[in-house]
Amino acid sequence: MDYKAANNLQDLQYFGEFGGVNPSISDSSTYTFISAKTMFDTFEGNTEGCYLYSRHSTPSNLYLGEALAALEDTESANVYASGMGAITSVILQLCDANDHIVSSRTIYGGTYAFMKNFLKKFNIKTSFVDTTSIETVEKAITKNTKMIYCEAVSNPLLEVADIKALSELAKKYNLPLVVDNTFSPLSITPTKLGADIVIHSLTKFINGTSDCVAGVVCGTIDFCSSLKDVNSGAAMLLGSTLDSLRASSILKNMRTLHIRMKKHSDNAHFLAKKMENDGLKVSYPGLNSHSGNKIMAKQINVEYGYGGLLTLNVDTLENANALMELMQTKNIGYLAVSLGFYKTLFSAPGTSTSSEIPVDEQKKMGLSEGLIRFSIGLDNDIERTYSIMRECMVSLKILKS
Ligand SMILES: *Cc1c(COP(=O)(O)O)cnc(C)c1O
């Protein structure tokens, strides 16, 4: 794969109203009209370039949306106040009461909880399946199915979705394939592999500074407009609107995404190799030993590598907790959920971000309690980082010296 998203982003220029090198921030909730007729037409969605009310759209949100559409090579994109705001809007836009979803079983805990628990209110049922088996996905499709849902690289197990195969199946049944690409911006371009709708939690790599939550839906102009429809749009009516100030700040951070992703990937790949050589149970899509390595190799835009996430299984929760606490003391990173920060972040998903998933289901999907998820930071000297990590593991007898 070789989609030049970073070049397209670089070519997007926006100037501020006084010639500023950054676009002006729209500091208003509402907008005036000279003619009443134009206001009416804007309500009806018939006027390009007119703004009405900031829950519907703002110039700042549209700039960020354009950049994200360029990132994912879609016609359009809507930004949201969180990743969950984006995910829930897409689901509720595509599904009516009594409909059905086929979803990967290894997905973000919040998405899982929404599908499994919250959608009961509408009698929308989800089949959670092993999406690495296309036959299993096909068997799960019913006449009520309205979408196939997966994560390009899954949280927290780093399962790699075969987006091309899934999209071929989705097309056969005329279903949209919705892909959450939060773990692999720039590395994977799902639309190039046939995905229809791409979602991100901007909270993670794309913003990259762990100072806000935000999300995006990238798709066709028709779908993005339907989400904003004043009468029936989930984005408009559920109201998880991103603030303009925050949108402008995320757009500025996005300007360095290509540099950061390369460094996150290089550092994670280096650590994964070192851990594997030391005989540790490390999982990283860039390692030959990873079950998704071949598919990932086919799917990535090579220059961005295999991503910044890796997992390490240290067998018990006690080991995991002791190691994370010690590494934090040694300033290797922070014991914190989330990902995509300049600093390494680690957490034990079984007791944190995936705790919405019942323990027996965690076992079935291979999520053991001694699993630590690492979001590897932008460390300048990653060899030094590993030698300190190694000392931590040796002193806790997780590793023999
Ligand atoms: C964090 C995350 C989300 C949820 O995003 P928020 O911004 O926290 O609402 C969804 N999917 C994945 C893969 C995530 O990592």
Short mmCIF file of C-alpha atoms and ligand atoms in Angstrom, two decimals:
data_model
loop_
_atom_site.label_atom_id
_atom_site.label_comp_id
_atom_site.label_asym_id
_atom_site.label_seq_id
_atom_site.Cartn_x
_atom_site.Cartn_y
_atom_site.Cartn_z
CA MET A 1 0.00 0.00 0.00
CA ASP A 2 1.16 3.47 -0.71
CA TYR A 3 -1.39 6.18 -0.06
CA LYS A 4 0.24 9.59 0.37
CA ALA A 5 -2.07 11.04 3.00
CA ALA A 6 0.70 13.16 4.52
CA ASN A 7 1.30 14.87 1.17
CA ASN A 8 -2.38 15.65 0.83
CA LEU A 9 -2.44 17.05 4.36
CA GLN A 10 0.62 19.15 3.65
CA ASP A 11 -1.12 20.66 0.63
CA LEU A 12 -4.13 21.79 2.66
CA GLN A 13 -3.64 25.47 3.42
CA TYR A 14 -5.88 27.63 5.56
CA PHE A 15 -5.18 31.24 6.45
CA GLY A 16 -6.57 33.34 9.25
CA GLU A 17 -8.68 36.40 8.48
CA PHE A 18 -5.69 38.75 8.98
CA GLY A 19 -3.35 36.56 6.95
CA GLY A 20 -2.53 34.42 9.95
CA VAL A 21 -0.68 31.18 9.21
CA ASN A 22 -3.37 29.29 11.11
CA PRO A 23 -7.07 29.60 10.30
CA SER A 24 -9.16 31.86 12.48
CA ILE A 25 -11.22 30.14 15.14
CA SER A 26 -14.95 30.62 14.87
CA ASP A 27 -15.87 32.03 18.25
CA SER A 28 -19.66 31.94 17.87
CA SER A 29 -22.53 29.59 18.55
CA THR A 30 -24.82 31.32 16.06
CA TYR A 31 -24.47 33.16 12.74
CA THR A 32 -26.31 36.12 11.24
CA PHE A 33 -28.02 36.25 7.85
CA ILE A 34 -28.68 39.31 5.74
CA SER A 35 -31.73 37.72 4.18
CA ALA A 36 -34.38 35.61 5.87
CA LYS A 37 -34.67 33.47 2.74
CA THR A 38 -30.99 32.41 3.04
CA MET A 39 -31.59 31.40 6.64
CA PHE A 40 -34.51 29.21 5.59
CA ASP A 41 -32.47 27.64 2.78
CA THR A 42 -29.60 26.95 5.17
CA PHE A 43 -32.00 25.14 7.48
CA GLU A 44 -33.06 23.00 4.58
CA GLY A 45 -29.40 22.21 3.93
CA ASN A 46 -29.37 23.96 0.56
CA THR A 47 -26.66 26.61 1.03
CA GLU A 48 -22.99 25.80 0.66
CA GLY A 49 -20.67 27.83 2.85
CA CYS A 50 -23.35 29.29 5.15
CA TYR A 51 -23.30 28.62 8.86
CA LEU A 52 -26.37 28.52 11.04
CA TYR A 53 -25.68 27.16 14.49
CA SER A 54 -22.52 25.55 15.85
CA ARG A 55 -24.06 22.20 16.75
CA HIS A 56 -24.59 21.75 13.01
CA SER A 57 -21.21 22.99 11.75
CA THR A 58 -18.54 25.61 12.29
CA PRO A 59 -15.68 26.78 10.07
CA SER A 60 -13.13 25.37 12.54
CA ASN A 61 -14.79 21.96 12.62
CA LEU A 62 -15.02 21.91 8.84
CA TYR A 63 -11.28 22.63 8.47
CA LEU A 64 -10.45 19.74 10.79
CA GLY A 65 -12.99 17.55 8.99
CA GLU A 66 -11.36 18.34 5.63
CA ALA A 67 -7.95 17.35 6.97
CA LEU A 68 -9.34 14.07 8.29
CA ALA A 69 -11.12 13.36 4.99
CA ALA A 70 -7.72 13.86 3.31
CA LEU A 71 -6.13 11.50 5.83
CA GLU A 72 -8.64 8.74 5.09
CA ASP A 73 -9.28 9.57 1.43
CA THR A 74 -13.02 10.06 1.86
CA GLU A 75 -15.27 12.72 0.33
CA SER A 76 -16.13 14.22 3.70
CA ALA A 77 -15.77 13.90 7.48
CA ASN A 78 -17.65 15.07 10.59
CA VAL A 79 -15.85 15.73 13.86
CA TYR A 80 -17.28 14.92 17.30
CA ALA A 81 -16.70 15.67 20.95
CA SER A 82 -15.32 12.14 21.51
CA GLY A 83 -14.56 8.88 19.73
CA MET A 84 -17.64 7.35 21.36
CA GLY A 85 -19.69 10.30 20.07
CA ALA A 86 -18.57 9.35 16.55
CA ILE A 87 -19.11 5.60 17.01
CA THR A 88 -22.56 5.87 18.58
CA SER A 89 -23.72 8.34 15.91
CA VAL A 90 -22.69 6.01 13.08
CA ILE A 91 -24.39 3.01 14.68
CA LEU A 92 -27.62 4.83 15.41
CA GLN A 93 -27.64 6.37 11.93
CA LEU A 94 -27.23 3.00 10.20
CA CYS A 95 -29.49 0.90 12.45
CA ASP A 96 -33.18 1.12 13.25
CA ALA A 97 -34.95 -0.74 16.03
CA ASN A 98 -34.74 -4.56 15.71
CA ASP A 99 -31.75 -4.40 13.34
CA HIS A 100 -28.59 -6.45 13.68
CA ILE A 101 -24.83 -5.77 13.67
CA VAL A 102 -21.95 -8.14 12.98
CA SER A 103 -18.95 -6.95 14.97
CA SER A 104 -15.48 -8.12 15.77
CA ARG A 105 -15.33 -9.53 19.29
CA THR A 106 -12.03 -7.80 20.05
CA ILE A 107 -13.02 -4.16 20.13
CA TYR A 108 -12.74 -1.16 22.41
CA GLY A 109 -14.54 -1.77 25.72
CA GLY A 110 -16.84 1.24 25.34
CA THR A 111 -17.95 0.20 21.85
CA TYR A 112 -18.55 -3.34 23.12
CA ALA A 113 -20.64 -2.08 26.06
CA PHE A 114 -22.67 0.21 23.79
CA MET A 115 -23.49 -2.60 21.37
CA LYS A 116 -24.07 -5.25 23.99
CA ASN A 117 -25.93 -3.26 26.67
CA PHE A 118 -27.14 0.12 25.47
CA LEU A 119 -28.56 -1.02 22.11
CA LYS A 120 -30.96 -3.33 24.02
CA LYS A 121 -33.14 -0.24 24.38
CA PHE A 122 -33.77 -0.47 20.64
CA ASN A 123 -33.66 -4.28 20.44
CA ILE A 124 -30.62 -3.95 18.17
CA LYS A 125 -28.61 -7.16 18.53
CA THR A 126 -24.91 -7.62 17.86
CA SER A 127 -23.15 -10.86 16.97
CA PHE A 128 -19.58 -10.60 18.29
CA VAL A 129 -17.47 -12.87 16.11
CA ASP A 130 -13.89 -13.72 15.27
CA THR A 131 -13.47 -11.42 12.26
CA THR A 132 -10.21 -13.09 11.26
CA SER A 133 -12.43 -15.92 9.96
CA ILE A 134 -14.41 -14.62 6.98
CA GLU A 135 -16.65 -17.74 7.01
CA THR A 136 -17.61 -16.99 10.63
CA VAL A 137 -18.48 -13.41 9.70
CA GLU A 138 -20.55 -14.58 6.73
CA LYS A 139 -22.46 -17.08 8.85
CA ALA A 140 -23.37 -14.36 11.33
CA ILE A 141 -25.05 -12.14 8.71
CA THR A 142 -28.87 -12.16 8.88
CA LYS A 143 -31.59 -10.41 6.89
CA ASN A 144 -31.64 -7.71 9.57
CA THR A 145 -27.89 -7.01 9.49
CA LYS A 146 -27.12 -3.36 8.76
CA MET A 147 -23.35 -3.12 9.16
CA ILE A 148 -20.09 -5.00 9.66
CA TYR A 149 -17.88 -3.40 12.29
CA CYS A 150 -14.23 -3.91 13.16
CA GLU A 151 -11.05 -2.17 14.28
CA ALA A 152 -8.17 -2.08 11.77
CA VAL A 153 -5.80 -3.08 14.57
CA SER A 154 -7.85 -4.16 17.54
CA ASN A 155 -7.89 -2.95 21.10
CA PRO A 156 -6.26 -4.38 23.12
CA LEU A 157 -5.12 -7.60 21.42
CA LEU A 158 -3.69 -6.02 18.27
CA GLU A 159 -5.62 -8.41 16.07
CA VAL A 160 -5.26 -7.25 12.47
CA ALA A 161 -8.45 -7.10 10.39
CA ASP A 162 -8.25 -8.31 6.80
CA ILE A 163 -10.08 -5.22 5.59
CA LYS A 164 -9.95 -6.25 1.93
CA ALA A 165 -11.57 -9.63 2.59
CA LEU A 166 -14.14 -8.11 4.95
CA SER A 167 -15.03 -5.40 2.45
CA GLU A 168 -15.52 -7.97 -0.33
CA LEU A 169 -17.90 -9.86 1.94
CA ALA A 170 -19.68 -6.64 2.93
CA LYS A 171 -20.17 -5.73 -0.75
CA LYS A 172 -21.58 -9.18 -1.51
CA TYR A 173 -24.35 -8.50 1.05
CA ASN A 174 -24.60 -4.79 0.24
CA LEU A 175 -23.59 -3.83 3.79
CA PRO A 176 -21.34 -0.96 4.87
CA LEU A 177 -18.00 -1.95 6.39
CA VAL A 178 -17.26 0.38 9.29
CA VAL A 179 -13.65 0.45 10.47
CA ASP A 180 -12.32 2.07 13.66
CA ASN A 181 -8.78 3.09 12.64
CA THR A 182 -7.76 4.71 15.95
CA PHE A 183 -4.68 2.47 16.40
CA SER A 184 -3.26 2.94 12.92
CA PRO A 185 -3.67 6.44 11.43
CA LEU A 186 -1.50 6.91 8.30
CA SER A 187 -0.25 3.29 8.62
CA ILE A 188 -3.53 1.88 7.34
CA THR A 189 -5.94 3.62 4.96
CA PRO A 190 -9.08 1.45 5.26
CA THR A 191 -10.93 3.04 2.32
CA LYS A 192 -8.08 2.00 0.01
CA LEU A 193 -8.90 -1.57 1.02
CA GLY A 194 -12.64 -1.19 0.48
CA ALA A 195 -13.98 0.13 3.80
CA ASP A 196 -16.97 2.46 3.55
CA ILE A 197 -16.87 4.42 6.80
CA VAL A 198 -13.77 5.13 8.90
CA ILE A 199 -13.91 6.26 12.52
CA HIS A 200 -11.17 7.59 14.79
CA SER A 201 -10.92 8.54 18.39
CA LEU A 202 -8.89 11.72 17.80
CA THR A 203 -8.07 11.56 21.51
CA LYS A 204 -5.22 9.16 20.75
CA PHE A 205 -2.49 9.44 18.08
CA ILE A 206 -4.12 12.06 15.88
CA ASN A 207 -4.22 14.74 18.56
CA GLY A 208 -1.27 13.14 20.31
CA THR A 209 -1.05 15.41 23.35
CA SER A 210 -3.51 13.68 25.73
CA ASP A 211 -5.24 16.99 26.47
CA CYS A 212 -8.73 16.38 25.08
CA VAL A 213 -11.25 13.84 23.82
CA ALA A 214 -12.56 14.05 20.26
CA GLY A 215 -13.66 11.84 17.38
CA VAL A 216 -14.35 11.74 13.65
CA VAL A 217 -16.46 9.91 11.09
CA CYS A 218 -15.02 9.84 7.55
CA GLY A 219 -17.33 8.84 4.71
CA THR A 220 -19.27 9.96 1.66
CA ILE A 221 -20.77 13.44 1.42
CA ASP A 222 -24.22 11.80 1.53
CA PHE A 223 -23.53 9.88 4.72
CA CYS A 224 -21.85 12.80 6.49
CA SER A 225 -24.75 15.09 5.50
CA SER A 226 -27.29 12.55 6.76
CA LEU A 227 -25.54 12.57 10.15
CA LYS A 228 -25.99 16.36 10.29
CA ASP A 229 -29.58 16.44 9.05
CA VAL A 230 -31.63 18.71 11.31
CA ASN A 231 -34.58 16.29 11.28
CA SER A 232 -32.95 12.88 11.44
CA GLY A 233 -29.17 13.16 11.87
CA ALA A 234 -27.59 11.36 14.83
CA ALA A 235 -24.75 13.89 15.04
CA MET A 236 -27.12 16.84 15.00
CA LEU A 237 -29.71 15.34 17.36
CA LEU A 238 -27.51 13.49 19.87
CA GLY A 239 -25.36 16.60 19.98
CA SER A 240 -21.83 15.39 20.70
CA THR A 241 -20.42 18.44 18.93
CA LEU A 242 -16.74 19.33 19.07
CA ASP A 243 -15.90 22.81 20.30
CA SER A 244 -14.25 25.08 17.71
CA LEU A 245 -11.35 26.03 19.97
CA ARG A 246 -10.52 22.37 20.42
CA ALA A 247 -10.93 21.59 16.72
CA SER A 248 -8.36 24.26 15.84
CA SER A 249 -5.94 22.88 18.40
CA ILE A 250 -6.29 19.31 17.05
CA LEU A 251 -5.71 20.54 13.48
CA LYS A 252 -2.42 22.15 14.55
CA ASN A 253 -1.31 18.93 16.27
CA MET A 254 -2.21 16.93 13.16
CA ARG A 255 0.49 18.82 11.27
CA THR A 256 3.13 16.63 12.95
CA LEU A 257 1.23 13.33 12.82
CA HIS A 258 3.46 11.83 10.08
CA ILE A 259 6.63 12.46 12.07
CA ARG A 260 5.13 11.15 15.29
CA MET A 261 3.70 7.97 13.74
CA LYS A 262 7.07 7.02 12.26
CA LYS A 263 8.76 7.48 15.62
CA HIS A 264 6.05 5.63 17.58
CA SER A 265 6.34 2.72 15.13
CA ASP A 266 10.15 2.65 15.07
CA ASN A 267 10.35 2.70 18.86
CA ALA A 268 7.66 0.05 19.34
CA HIS A 269 9.22 -2.20 16.70
CA PHE A 270 12.63 -1.88 18.37
CA LEU A 271 11.26 -2.78 21.81
CA ALA A 272 9.18 -5.66 20.44
CA LYS A 273 12.25 -7.23 18.80
CA LYS A 274 14.31 -6.83 21.97
CA MET A 275 11.58 -8.37 24.11
CA GLU A 276 11.16 -11.28 21.71
CA ASN A 277 14.91 -11.92 21.72
CA ASP A 278 14.77 -11.98 25.50
CA GLY A 279 12.13 -14.72 25.32
CA LEU A 280 9.28 -12.54 26.57
CA LYS A 281 5.67 -13.07 25.47
CA VAL A 282 5.41 -9.96 23.36
CA SER A 283 2.82 -9.34 20.69
CA TYR A 284 3.45 -6.75 17.95
CA PRO A 285 2.03 -6.77 14.41
CA GLY A 286 5.52 -6.09 13.03
CA LEU A 287 6.91 -9.38 14.35
CA ASN A 288 6.80 -12.49 12.14
CA SER A 289 5.44 -14.35 15.16
CA HIS A 290 2.29 -12.18 15.20
CA SER A 291 -0.75 -13.90 13.66
CA GLY A 292 -1.69 -10.76 11.72
CA ASN A 293 1.80 -9.94 10.47
CA LYS A 294 1.28 -11.03 6.83
CA ILE A 295 -2.03 -9.19 6.45
CA MET A 296 -0.60 -6.11 8.15
CA ALA A 297 2.42 -6.16 5.82
CA LYS A 298 0.07 -6.17 2.82
CA GLN A 299 -2.15 -3.42 4.24
CA ILE A 300 0.23 -0.78 5.56
CA ASN A 301 1.56 2.36 3.97
CA VAL A 302 5.10 1.15 4.52
CA GLU A 303 6.80 4.34 5.69
CA TYR A 304 4.62 4.50 8.83
CA GLY A 305 5.40 0.99 10.01
CA TYR A 306 3.41 -1.32 12.23
CA GLY A 307 2.18 1.18 14.82
CA GLY A 308 3.00 2.29 18.32
CA LEU A 309 1.15 -0.38 20.34
CA LEU A 310 2.49 -3.63 21.71
CA THR A 311 1.37 -6.02 24.40
CA LEU A 312 3.44 -8.01 26.86
CA ASN A 313 2.05 -10.98 28.77
CA VAL A 314 3.72 -11.35 32.17
CA ASP A 315 1.36 -14.19 33.24
CA THR A 316 -0.20 -12.77 36.39
CA LEU A 317 -1.95 -9.58 37.39
CA GLU A 318 0.50 -9.27 40.31
CA ASN A 319 3.46 -9.30 37.90
CA ALA A 320 1.73 -6.83 35.61
CA ASN A 321 0.90 -4.40 38.40
CA ALA A 322 4.36 -4.63 39.99
CA LEU A 323 6.10 -4.08 36.65
CA MET A 324 3.93 -1.11 35.70
CA GLU A 325 4.45 0.54 39.10
CA LEU A 326 8.21 0.00 38.92
CA MET A 327 8.51 1.27 35.35
CA GLN A 328 6.61 4.39 36.37
CA THR A 329 9.02 4.97 39.25
CA LYS A 330 11.91 4.67 36.77
CA ASN A 331 10.22 7.23 34.49
CA ILE A 332 9.79 4.80 31.58
CA GLY A 333 6.20 5.93 31.23
CA TYR A 334 2.93 6.41 33.03
CA LEU A 335 0.49 3.88 34.43
CA ALA A 336 -2.46 5.30 32.52
CA VAL A 337 -5.12 4.26 30.03
CA SER A 338 -5.26 5.80 26.55
CA LEU A 339 -2.56 5.94 23.89
CA GLY A 340 -0.71 8.06 21.39
CA PHE A 341 1.03 10.34 23.88
CA TYR A 342 4.69 11.46 23.63
CA LYS A 343 5.32 9.48 26.78
CA THR A 344 4.91 5.71 26.95
CA LEU A 345 1.60 4.74 28.59
CA PHE A 346 0.81 1.31 29.98
CA SER A 347 -2.17 -0.39 31.57
CA ALA A 348 -3.53 -3.88 32.14
CA PRO A 349 -6.58 -3.96 29.84
CA GLY A 350 -8.31 -6.84 31.65
CA THR A 351 -8.82 -4.65 34.71
CA SER A 352 -9.09 -1.28 32.98
CA THR A 353 -10.07 -0.38 29.40
CA SER A 354 -11.60 -3.79 28.64
CA SER A 355 -13.17 -4.38 32.05
CA GLU A 356 -16.60 -3.90 30.39
CA ILE A 357 -16.00 -7.30 28.79
CA PRO A 358 -16.96 -10.17 31.19
CA VAL A 359 -13.99 -12.24 32.41
CA ASP A 360 -15.08 -15.48 30.67
CA GLU A 361 -15.40 -13.61 27.34
CA GLN A 362 -11.99 -12.00 27.93
CA LYS A 363 -10.57 -15.53 28.28
CA LYS A 364 -12.29 -16.71 25.08
CA MET A 365 -10.74 -13.86 23.08
CA GLY A 366 -7.30 -14.51 24.57
CA LEU A 367 -7.17 -11.54 26.91
CA SER A 368 -5.29 -12.80 29.96
CA GLU A 369 -5.01 -10.89 33.22
CA GLY A 370 -1.21 -10.61 33.02
CA LEU A 371 -1.42 -8.70 29.75
CA ILE A 372 0.07 -5.21 29.68
CA ARG A 373 -0.76 -2.89 26.80
CA PHE A 374 1.98 -0.40 25.94
CA SER A 375 1.54 2.71 23.85
CA ILE A 376 5.17 3.43 23.08
CA GLY A 377 6.25 7.05 23.30
CA LEU A 378 8.56 9.24 21.27
CA ASP A 379 11.69 8.45 23.33
CA ASN A 380 14.82 9.79 21.70
CA ASP A 381 17.08 6.99 22.95
CA ILE A 382 15.01 3.82 22.81
CA GLU A 383 18.01 1.56 23.55
CA ARG A 384 18.40 3.28 26.89
CA THR A 385 14.67 2.86 27.49
CA TYR A 386 14.93 -0.88 26.91
CA SER A 387 17.88 -1.31 29.20
CA ILE A 388 15.90 0.35 32.02
CA MET A 389 12.78 -1.73 31.24
CA ARG A 390 14.95 -4.83 31.29
CA GLU A 391 16.40 -3.95 34.70
CA CYS A 392 12.83 -3.57 36.01
CA MET A 393 11.84 -7.01 34.69
CA VAL A 394 15.00 -8.65 36.04
CA SER A 395 14.55 -7.15 39.48
CA LEU A 396 10.96 -8.48 39.58
CA LYS A 397 12.13 -11.93 38.32
CA ILE A 398 9.92 -11.63 35.24
CA LEU A 399 13.12 -12.03 33.27
CA LYS A 400 16.34 -13.87 34.10
CA SER A 401 19.40 -11.63 33.74
C1 LIG B 1 -10.30 5.37 22.91
C2 LIG B 1 -10.95 4.58 21.85
C3 LIG B 1 -12.28 4.81 21.49
C4 LIG B 1 -13.15 5.80 22.23
O1 LIG B 1 -12.74 7.11 22.01
P1 LIG B 1 -13.01 8.32 23.06
O2 LIG B 1 -12.35 9.47 22.40
O3 LIG B 1 -12.42 7.92 24.36
O4 LIG B 1 -14.49 8.47 23.17
C5 LIG B 1 -12.81 4.04 20.47
N1 LIG B 1 -12.08 3.13 19.82
C6 LIG B 1 -10.80 2.88 20.12
C7 LIG B 1 -10.06 1.85 19.36
C8 LIG B 1 -10.19 3.58 21.16
O5 LIG B 1 -8.92 3.34 21.47
#
